[in-house]
mmCIF file of C-alpha atoms in Angstrom:
data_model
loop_
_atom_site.group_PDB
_atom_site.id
_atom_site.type_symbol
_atom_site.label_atom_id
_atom_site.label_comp_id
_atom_site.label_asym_id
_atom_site.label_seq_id
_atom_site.Cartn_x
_atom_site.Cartn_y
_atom_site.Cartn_z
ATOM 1 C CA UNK A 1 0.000 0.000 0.000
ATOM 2 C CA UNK A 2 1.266 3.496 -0.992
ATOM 3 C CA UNK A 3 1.863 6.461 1.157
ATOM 4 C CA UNK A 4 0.845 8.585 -1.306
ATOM 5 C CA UNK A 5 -2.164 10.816 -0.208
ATOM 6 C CA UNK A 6 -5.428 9.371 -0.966
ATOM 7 C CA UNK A 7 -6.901 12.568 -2.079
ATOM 8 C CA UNK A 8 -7.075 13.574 -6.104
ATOM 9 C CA UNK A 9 -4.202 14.833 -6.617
ATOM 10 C CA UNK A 10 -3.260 16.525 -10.604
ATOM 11 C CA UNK A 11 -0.080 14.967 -11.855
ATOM 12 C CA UNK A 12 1.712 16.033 -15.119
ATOM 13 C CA UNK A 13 4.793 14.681 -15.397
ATOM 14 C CA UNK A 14 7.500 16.174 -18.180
ATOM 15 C CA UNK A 15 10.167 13.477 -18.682
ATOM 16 C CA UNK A 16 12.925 16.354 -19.184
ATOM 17 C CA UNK A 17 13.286 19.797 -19.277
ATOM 18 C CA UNK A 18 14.654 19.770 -23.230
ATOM 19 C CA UNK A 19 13.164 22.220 -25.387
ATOM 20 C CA UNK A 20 10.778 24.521 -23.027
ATOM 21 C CA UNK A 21 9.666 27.786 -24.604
ATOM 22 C CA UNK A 22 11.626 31.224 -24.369
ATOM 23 C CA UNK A 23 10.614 33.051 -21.072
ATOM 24 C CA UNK A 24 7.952 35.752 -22.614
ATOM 25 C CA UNK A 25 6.403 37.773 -20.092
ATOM 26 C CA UNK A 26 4.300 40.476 -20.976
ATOM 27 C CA UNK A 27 5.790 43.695 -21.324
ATOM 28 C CA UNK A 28 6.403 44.719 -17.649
ATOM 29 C CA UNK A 29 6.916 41.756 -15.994
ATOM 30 C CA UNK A 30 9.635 40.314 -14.410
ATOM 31 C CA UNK A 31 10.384 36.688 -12.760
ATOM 32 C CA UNK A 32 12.623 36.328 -9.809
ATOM 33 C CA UNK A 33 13.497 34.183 -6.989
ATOM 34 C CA UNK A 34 12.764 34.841 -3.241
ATOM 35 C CA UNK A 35 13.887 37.796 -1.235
ATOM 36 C CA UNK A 36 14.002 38.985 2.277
ATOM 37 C CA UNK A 37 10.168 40.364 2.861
ATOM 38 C CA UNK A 38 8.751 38.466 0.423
ATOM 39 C CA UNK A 39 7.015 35.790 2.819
ATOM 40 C CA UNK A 40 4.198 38.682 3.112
ATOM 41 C CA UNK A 41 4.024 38.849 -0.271
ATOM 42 C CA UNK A 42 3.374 34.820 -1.090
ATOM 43 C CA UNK A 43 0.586 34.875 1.780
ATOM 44 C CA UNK A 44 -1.308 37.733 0.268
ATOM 45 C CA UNK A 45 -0.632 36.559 -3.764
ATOM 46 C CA UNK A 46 -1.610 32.815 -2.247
ATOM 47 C CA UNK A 47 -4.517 33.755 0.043
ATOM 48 C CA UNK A 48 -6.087 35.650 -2.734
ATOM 49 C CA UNK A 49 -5.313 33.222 -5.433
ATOM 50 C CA UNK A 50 -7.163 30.526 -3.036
ATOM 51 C CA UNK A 51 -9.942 32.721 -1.953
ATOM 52 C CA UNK A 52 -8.906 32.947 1.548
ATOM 53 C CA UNK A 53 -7.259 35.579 4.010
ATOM 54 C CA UNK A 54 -3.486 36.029 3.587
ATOM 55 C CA UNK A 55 -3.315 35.158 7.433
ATOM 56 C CA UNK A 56 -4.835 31.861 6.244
ATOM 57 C CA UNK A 57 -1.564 30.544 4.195
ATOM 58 C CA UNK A 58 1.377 31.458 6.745
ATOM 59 C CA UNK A 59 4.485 31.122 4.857
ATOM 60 C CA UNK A 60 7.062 30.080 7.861
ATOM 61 C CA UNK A 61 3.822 27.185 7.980
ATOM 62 C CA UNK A 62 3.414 26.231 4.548
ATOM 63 C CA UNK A 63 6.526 26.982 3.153
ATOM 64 C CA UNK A 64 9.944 27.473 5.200
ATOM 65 C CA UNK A 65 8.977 25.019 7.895
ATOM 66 C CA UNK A 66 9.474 22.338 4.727
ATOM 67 C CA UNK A 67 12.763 20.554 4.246
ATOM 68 C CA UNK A 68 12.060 21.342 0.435
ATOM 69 C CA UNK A 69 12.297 24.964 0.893
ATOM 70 C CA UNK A 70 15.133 26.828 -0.816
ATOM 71 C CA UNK A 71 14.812 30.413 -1.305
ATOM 72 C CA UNK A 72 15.743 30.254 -5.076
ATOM 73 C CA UNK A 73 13.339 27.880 -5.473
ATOM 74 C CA UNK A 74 10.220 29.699 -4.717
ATOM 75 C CA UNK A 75 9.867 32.200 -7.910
ATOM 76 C CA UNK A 76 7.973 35.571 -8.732
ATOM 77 C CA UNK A 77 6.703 37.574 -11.481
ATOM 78 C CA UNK A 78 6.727 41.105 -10.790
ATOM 79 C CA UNK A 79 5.095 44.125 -12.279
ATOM 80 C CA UNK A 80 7.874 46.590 -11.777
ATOM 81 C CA UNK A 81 8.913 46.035 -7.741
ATOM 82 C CA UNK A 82 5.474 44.543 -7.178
ATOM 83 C CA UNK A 83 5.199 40.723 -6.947
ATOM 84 C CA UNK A 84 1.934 39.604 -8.437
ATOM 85 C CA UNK A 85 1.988 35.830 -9.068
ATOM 86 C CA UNK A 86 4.220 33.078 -7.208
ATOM 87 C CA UNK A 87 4.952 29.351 -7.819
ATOM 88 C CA UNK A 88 7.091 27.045 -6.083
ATOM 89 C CA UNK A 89 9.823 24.140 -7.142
ATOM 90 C CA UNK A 90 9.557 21.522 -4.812
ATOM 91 C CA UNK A 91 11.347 18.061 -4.286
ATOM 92 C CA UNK A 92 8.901 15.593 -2.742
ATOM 93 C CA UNK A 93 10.579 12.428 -3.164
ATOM 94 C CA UNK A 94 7.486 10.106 -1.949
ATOM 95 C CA UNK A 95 5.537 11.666 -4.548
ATOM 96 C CA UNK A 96 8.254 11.687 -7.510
ATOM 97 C CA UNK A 97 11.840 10.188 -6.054
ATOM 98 C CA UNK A 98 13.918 11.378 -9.162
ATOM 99 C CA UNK A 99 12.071 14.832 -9.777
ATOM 100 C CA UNK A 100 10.645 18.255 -8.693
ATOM 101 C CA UNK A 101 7.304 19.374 -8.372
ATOM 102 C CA UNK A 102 5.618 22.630 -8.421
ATOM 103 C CA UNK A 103 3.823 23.772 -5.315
ATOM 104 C CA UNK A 104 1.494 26.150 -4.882
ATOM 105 C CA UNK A 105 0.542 28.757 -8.229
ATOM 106 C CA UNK A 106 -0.645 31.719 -7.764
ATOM 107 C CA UNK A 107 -1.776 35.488 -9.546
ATOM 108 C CA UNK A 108 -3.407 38.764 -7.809
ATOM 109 C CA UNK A 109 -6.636 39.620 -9.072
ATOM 110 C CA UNK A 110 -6.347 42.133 -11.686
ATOM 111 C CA UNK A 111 -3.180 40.067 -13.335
ATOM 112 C CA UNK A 112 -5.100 36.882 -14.080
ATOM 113 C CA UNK A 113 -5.592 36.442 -17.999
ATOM 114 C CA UNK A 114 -1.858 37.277 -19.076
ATOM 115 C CA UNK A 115 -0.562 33.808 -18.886
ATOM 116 C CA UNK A 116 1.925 34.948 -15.268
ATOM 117 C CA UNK A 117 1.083 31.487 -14.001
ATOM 118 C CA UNK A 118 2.152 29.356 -17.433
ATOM 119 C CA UNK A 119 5.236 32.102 -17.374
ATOM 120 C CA UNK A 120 6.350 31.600 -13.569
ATOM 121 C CA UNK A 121 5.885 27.388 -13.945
#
């Protein structure tokens, strides 16, 4: 018997990382990795994204407290200084033992529509 949770779960599995597409944000937008302050930022992109209060998705809780966080592993896309949609590269080795995942998606109202998501996976 697996350990594997019993809940659906969406799996898409790439077999390499050959031949993605060419980052191309719209004009604007920026990706970039995790900096200092930017916990607040992934509760309040993730709490909206998920229809929930910011205070709701704690980042030390959901994020840092995992031995799968790395800080250049969690990613932004920023409008200017402003990060507006998040996404996460995690290693869950129960789940996939010779891959990443992604963990948790993510875009502000108001950015939704532009294809940040597809961009920051």
């Amino acid at each position: 018997m697996s350990d594997l949770p019993t809940t659906p779960q969406l799996h898409m599995l790439r077999p390499h990382l050959r031949d993605l597409p060419a980052l191309a944000l719209p004009d604007g937008y920026i990706v970039r990795t995790f900096q200092p302050g930017d916990d607040a930022h992934w509760s309040r992109i993730i709490g909206l994204s998920f229809q929930t209060e910011p205070e709701q998705m704690p980042f030390d809780a959901m994020m840092r407290a995992s031995p799968s966080f790395l800080p250049e592993r969690v990613f932004f896309v920023c409008l200017g200084d402003e990060p507006v949609a998040t996404t996460s590269a995690w290693y869950l080795p129960e789940i996939t033992p010779d891959a990443g995942t992604i963990h948790y998606v993510g875009t502000l109202p108001g950015h939704t529509g532009k294809r940040l998501g597809y961009w920051a996976v």
